[in-house]
Amino acid sequence: GENVEQHPSTLSVQEGDSAVIKCTYSDSASNYFPWYKQELGKRPQLIIDIRSNVGEKKDQRIAVTLNKTAKHFSLHITETQPEDSAVYFCAASDSGYSTLTFGKGTMLLVSP
Amino acid sequence: GAVVSQHPSWVICKSGTSVKIECRSLDFQATTMFWYRQFPKQSLMLMATSNEGSKATYEQGVEKDKFLINHASLTLSTLTVTSAHPEDSSFYICSARDSGRGTGELFFGEGSRLTVL
């Protein structure tokens, strides 16, 4: 089955800095890669996703890059704000209707 | 976005009792729902895939008789933790996809925090 590795487990940045979280996956058949943000005690919410036919996707301060050859994808947050502080999970799936395998999560702390 | 509602949000029970958690898709139909378990500061671990009108598919290591799943309609799946013990205390979250959207986005319920005394 799919195995998703995520690094780092914690990331502390100053407000305004950029943050990068990296994930690798094992199953070459995976073609859907979402990123979820989970605030303490709340449900995970999708912030951005990318499919294997695209190398990069941006949404305002958030971007995701995908390297299918190397089987890794990354989340980039620019101009970080304190409200970006949360746990971020990457995930991979072999199709839009298959189960998602999640990484272990990255706790992002943005200090004012 | 699509809405998935989970109830109850919090439940405290005595050891040996059973607890039922409901997961509803409010504005779409879901033939498949997923149940996850999350321990503090850990990731989401898939427990089982709930299939409408048929038996759930359990992940390796998850006891079928311990975690009973029923998916009786296209908008409701239930997870029953039977004979709960303190080690079952955890955050349980359900999720579903809106197949009508044609995307892979998984929508999560609010989660249910179970504490077994």
PDB file of N, CA and C in Angstrom, chain A residues 32 36 38 41-46 49 51 89 93 95-105 107, chain B residues 4 34 36 38 42-44 46 49 91 93 97-99 101-110 113:
ATOM      1  N   TYR A  32      -3.239  11.930  -6.854  1.00  0.00           N
ATOM      2  CA  TYR A  32      -3.983  13.023  -6.224  1.00  0.00           C
ATOM      3  C   TYR A  32      -3.334  13.319  -4.877  1.00  0.00           C
ATOM      4  N   TYR A  36      -4.123  19.251   3.967  1.00  0.00           N
ATOM      5  CA  TYR A  36      -5.149  19.630   4.915  1.00  0.00           C
ATOM      6  C   TYR A  36      -4.539  20.404   6.073  1.00  0.00           C
ATOM      7  N   GLN A  38      -5.299  21.473  10.032  1.00  0.00           N
ATOM      8  CA  GLN A  38      -6.138  21.122  11.170  1.00  0.00           C
ATOM      9  C   GLN A  38      -5.762  21.971  12.370  1.00  0.00           C
ATOM     10  N   GLY A  41      -8.268  20.592  17.928  1.00  0.00           N
ATOM     11  CA  GLY A  41      -9.608  20.158  18.277  1.00  0.00           C
ATOM     12  C   GLY A  41     -10.648  20.313  17.194  1.00  0.00           C
ATOM     13  N   LYS A  42     -10.179  20.665  16.000  1.00  0.00           N
ATOM     14  CA  LYS A  42     -11.130  20.882  14.905  1.00  0.00           C
ATOM     15  C   LYS A  42     -10.916  19.887  13.769  1.00  0.00           C
ATOM     16  N   ARG A  43     -11.808  19.930  12.821  1.00  0.00           N
ATOM     17  CA  ARG A  43     -11.716  19.007  11.697  1.00  0.00           C
ATOM     18  C   ARG A  43     -10.648  19.456  10.710  1.00  0.00           C
ATOM     19  N   PRO A  44     -10.033  18.528  10.000  1.00  0.00           N
ATOM     20  CA  PRO A  44      -9.094  18.914   8.927  1.00  0.00           C
ATOM     21  C   PRO A  44      -9.865  19.582   7.801  1.00  0.00           C
ATOM     22  N   GLN A  45      -9.234  20.594   7.215  1.00  0.00           N
ATOM     23  CA  GLN A  45      -9.866  21.275   6.093  1.00  0.00           C
ATOM     24  C   GLN A  45      -8.879  21.349   4.942  1.00  0.00           C
ATOM     25  N   LEU A  46      -9.385  21.075   3.759  1.00  0.00           N
ATOM     26  CA  LEU A  46      -8.551  21.115   2.560  1.00  0.00           C
ATOM     27  C   LEU A  46      -8.112  22.547   2.285  1.00  0.00           C
ATOM     28  N   ASP A  49      -4.882  21.291  -3.311  1.00  0.00           N
ATOM     29  CA  ASP A  49      -4.572  19.949  -3.789  1.00  0.00           C
ATOM     30  C   ASP A  49      -3.977  20.032  -5.190  1.00  0.00           C
ATOM     31  N   ARG A  51      -2.992  17.494  -8.778  1.00  0.00           N
ATOM     32  CA  ARG A  51      -3.069  16.212  -9.463  1.00  0.00           C
ATOM     33  C   ARG A  51      -1.807  15.993 -10.281  1.00  0.00           C
ATOM     34  N   PHE A  89      -1.317  18.421   7.164  1.00  0.00           N
ATOM     35  CA  PHE A  89      -1.157  17.039   6.730  1.00  0.00           C
ATOM     36  C   PHE A  89      -1.121  16.974   5.212  1.00  0.00           C
ATOM     37  N   SER A  93      -3.343   9.690  -2.873  1.00  0.00           N
ATOM     38  CA  SER A  93      -4.387   8.749  -3.252  1.00  0.00           C
ATOM     39  C   SER A  93      -4.141   8.322  -4.691  1.00  0.00           C
ATOM     40  N   SER A  95      -6.454   7.646  -6.796  1.00  0.00           N
ATOM     41  CA  SER A  95      -7.484   8.210  -7.655  1.00  0.00           C
ATOM     42  C   SER A  95      -8.359   9.082  -6.789  1.00  0.00           C
ATOM     43  N   GLY A  96      -9.183   9.846  -7.380  1.00  0.00           N
ATOM     44  CA  GLY A  96     -10.050  10.716  -6.598  1.00  0.00           C
ATOM     45  C   GLY A  96     -11.056   9.966  -5.760  1.00  0.00           C
ATOM     46  N   TYR A  97     -11.215   8.697  -5.971  1.00  0.00           N
ATOM     47  CA  TYR A  97     -12.246   7.977  -5.229  1.00  0.00           C
ATOM     48  C   TYR A  97     -11.676   6.818  -4.431  1.00  0.00           C
ATOM     49  N   SER A  98     -10.406   6.910  -4.149  1.00  0.00           N
ATOM     50  CA  SER A  98      -9.783   5.883  -3.335  1.00  0.00           C
ATOM     51  C   SER A  98      -9.495   6.447  -1.956  1.00  0.00           C
ATOM     52  N   THR A  99      -9.061   5.617  -1.057  1.00  0.00           N
ATOM     53  CA  THR A  99      -8.746   6.087   0.288  1.00  0.00           C
ATOM     54  C   THR A  99      -7.513   6.973   0.240  1.00  0.00           C
ATOM     55  N   LEU A 100      -7.452   7.909   1.158  1.00  0.00           N
ATOM     56  CA  LEU A 100      -6.297   8.785   1.298  1.00  0.00           C
ATOM     57  C   LEU A 100      -5.362   8.237   2.361  1.00  0.00           C
ATOM     58  N   THR A 101      -4.089   8.282   2.072  1.00  0.00           N
ATOM     59  CA  THR A 101      -3.081   7.942   3.070  1.00  0.00           C
ATOM     60  C   THR A 101      -2.439   9.238   3.503  1.00  0.00           C
ATOM     61  N   PHE A 102      -2.440   9.494   4.801  1.00  0.00           N
ATOM     62  CA  PHE A 102      -1.953  10.760   5.329  1.00  0.00           C
ATOM     63  C   PHE A 102      -0.523  10.651   5.821  1.00  0.00           C
ATOM     64  N   GLY A 103       0.205  11.741   5.713  1.00  0.00           N
ATOM     65  CA  GLY A 103       1.483  11.864   6.383  1.00  0.00           C
ATOM     66  C   GLY A 103       1.251  12.081   7.866  1.00  0.00           C
ATOM     67  N   LYS A 104       2.325  12.127   8.639  1.00  0.00           N
ATOM     68  CA  LYS A 104       2.199  12.226  10.091  1.00  0.00           C
ATOM     69  C   LYS A 104       1.913  13.633  10.579  1.00  0.00           C
ATOM     70  N   GLY A 105       1.988  14.589   9.716  1.00  0.00           N
ATOM     71  CA  GLY A 105       1.629  15.944  10.089  1.00  0.00           C
ATOM     72  C   GLY A 105       2.822  16.813  10.452  1.00  0.00           C
ATOM     73  N   MET A 107       3.492  20.388  12.629  1.00  0.00           N
ATOM     74  CA  MET A 107       2.944  21.471  13.443  1.00  0.00           C
ATOM     75  C   MET A 107       3.694  22.752  13.091  1.00  0.00           C
TER      76      MET A 107
ATOM     77  N   VAL B   4     -20.368  17.716   6.087  1.00  0.00           N
ATOM     78  CA  VAL B   4     -20.454  16.445   6.812  1.00  0.00           C
ATOM     79  C   VAL B   4     -20.612  16.780   8.287  1.00  0.00           C
ATOM     80  N   PHE B  34     -15.637   7.291   5.311  1.00  0.00           N
ATOM     81  CA  PHE B  34     -14.408   6.796   5.912  1.00  0.00           C
ATOM     82  C   PHE B  34     -14.372   7.178   7.381  1.00  0.00           C
ATOM     83  N   TYR B  36     -11.895   7.643  10.634  1.00  0.00           N
ATOM     84  CA  TYR B  36     -10.517   7.786  11.062  1.00  0.00           C
ATOM     85  C   TYR B  36     -10.464   7.910  12.583  1.00  0.00           C
ATOM     86  N   GLN B  38      -7.782   9.503  15.590  1.00  0.00           N
ATOM     87  CA  GLN B  38      -6.633  10.375  15.755  1.00  0.00           C
ATOM     88  C   GLN B  38      -6.273  10.493  17.222  1.00  0.00           C
ATOM     89  N   GLN B  42      -1.023  13.178  16.804  1.00  0.00           N
ATOM     90  CA  GLN B  42      -0.696  12.172  15.801  1.00  0.00           C
ATOM     91  C   GLN B  42      -1.556  12.359  14.549  1.00  0.00           C
ATOM     92  N   SER B  43      -1.267  11.545  13.558  1.00  0.00           N
ATOM     93  CA  SER B  43      -1.940  11.686  12.275  1.00  0.00           C
ATOM     94  C   SER B  43      -3.300  10.994  12.278  1.00  0.00           C
ATOM     95  N   LEU B  44      -3.984  11.127  11.163  1.00  0.00           N
ATOM     96  CA  LEU B  44      -5.267  10.472  10.956  1.00  0.00           C
ATOM     97  C   LEU B  44      -5.020   9.052  10.475  1.00  0.00           C
ATOM     98  N   LEU B  46      -6.739   5.648   9.179  1.00  0.00           N
ATOM     99  CA  LEU B  46      -7.967   5.088   8.657  1.00  0.00           C
ATOM    100  C   LEU B  46      -8.309   3.806   9.402  1.00  0.00           C
ATOM    101  N   THR B  49     -13.616   1.647   5.961  1.00  0.00           N
ATOM    102  CA  THR B  49     -14.392   2.283   4.898  1.00  0.00           C
ATOM    103  C   THR B  49     -15.810   1.752   4.982  1.00  0.00           C
ATOM    104  N   PHE B  91      -9.960  10.645  19.371  1.00  0.00           N
ATOM    105  CA  PHE B  91     -10.744  11.549  18.529  1.00  0.00           C
ATOM    106  C   PHE B  91     -11.118  10.755  17.284  1.00  0.00           C
ATOM    107  N   ILE B  93     -13.031  10.679  13.657  1.00  0.00           N
ATOM    108  CA  ILE B  93     -13.510  11.599  12.619  1.00  0.00           C
ATOM    109  C   ILE B  93     -13.985  10.816  11.405  1.00  0.00           C
ATOM    110  N   ARG B  97     -16.738  11.833   0.404  1.00  0.00           N
ATOM    111  CA  ARG B  97     -16.567  12.609  -0.829  1.00  0.00           C
ATOM    112  C   ARG B  97     -17.928  12.841  -1.455  1.00  0.00           C
ATOM    113  N   ASP B  98     -18.073  13.972  -2.077  1.00  0.00           N
ATOM    114  CA  ASP B  98     -19.265  14.268  -2.847  1.00  0.00           C
ATOM    115  C   ASP B  98     -18.974  13.835  -4.281  1.00  0.00           C
ATOM    116  N   SER B  99     -19.435  12.653  -4.648  1.00  0.00           N
ATOM    117  CA  SER B  99     -19.110  12.121  -5.976  1.00  0.00           C
ATOM    118  C   SER B  99     -19.660  13.001  -7.091  1.00  0.00           C
ATOM    119  N   ARG B 101     -19.350  16.081  -7.335  1.00  0.00           N
ATOM    120  CA  ARG B 101     -18.416  17.161  -7.642  1.00  0.00           C
ATOM    121  C   ARG B 101     -17.337  16.719  -8.605  1.00  0.00           C
ATOM    122  N   GLY B 102     -17.059  15.435  -8.621  1.00  0.00           N
ATOM    123  CA  GLY B 102     -16.022  14.944  -9.513  1.00  0.00           C
ATOM    124  C   GLY B 102     -14.613  15.295  -9.084  1.00  0.00           C
ATOM    125  N   THR B 103     -14.436  15.702  -7.843  1.00  0.00           N
ATOM    126  CA  THR B 103     -13.097  15.992  -7.321  1.00  0.00           C
ATOM    127  C   THR B 103     -12.747  14.947  -6.276  1.00  0.00           C
ATOM    128  N   GLY B 104     -11.508  14.960  -5.862  1.00  0.00           N
ATOM    129  CA  GLY B 104     -11.103  13.992  -4.853  1.00  0.00           C
ATOM    130  C   GLY B 104     -11.227  14.523  -3.443  1.00  0.00           C
ATOM    131  N   GLU B 105     -11.740  15.738  -3.291  1.00  0.00           N
ATOM    132  CA  GLU B 105     -11.743  16.364  -1.969  1.00  0.00           C
ATOM    133  C   GLU B 105     -12.532  15.540  -0.970  1.00  0.00           C
ATOM    134  N   LEU B 106     -11.931  15.348   0.169  1.00  0.00           N
ATOM    135  CA  LEU B 106     -12.546  14.612   1.270  1.00  0.00           C
ATOM    136  C   LEU B 106     -13.048  15.638   2.279  1.00  0.00           C
ATOM    137  N   PHE B 107     -14.327  15.557   2.617  1.00  0.00           N
ATOM    138  CA  PHE B 107     -14.907  16.465   3.591  1.00  0.00           C
ATOM    139  C   PHE B 107     -15.025  15.736   4.928  1.00  0.00           C
ATOM    140  N   PHE B 108     -14.589  16.416   5.979  1.00  0.00           N
ATOM    141  CA  PHE B 108     -14.562  15.800   7.298  1.00  0.00           C
ATOM    142  C   PHE B 108     -15.696  16.291   8.177  1.00  0.00           C
ATOM    143  N   GLY B 109     -16.143  15.396   9.059  1.00  0.00           N
ATOM    144  CA  GLY B 109     -17.053  15.804  10.116  1.00  0.00           C
ATOM    145  C   GLY B 109     -16.281  16.559  11.186  1.00  0.00           C
ATOM    146  N   GLU B 110     -17.018  17.057  12.176  1.00  0.00           N
ATOM    147  CA  GLU B 110     -16.395  17.849  13.224  1.00  0.00           C
ATOM    148  C   GLU B 110     -15.531  17.006  14.160  1.00  0.00           C
ATOM    149  N   ARG B 113     -14.919  13.383  20.252  1.00  0.00           N
ATOM    150  CA  ARG B 113     -13.891  13.055  21.242  1.00  0.00           C
ATOM    151  C   ARG B 113     -14.479  12.120  22.276  1.00  0.00           C
TER     152      ARG B 113
END
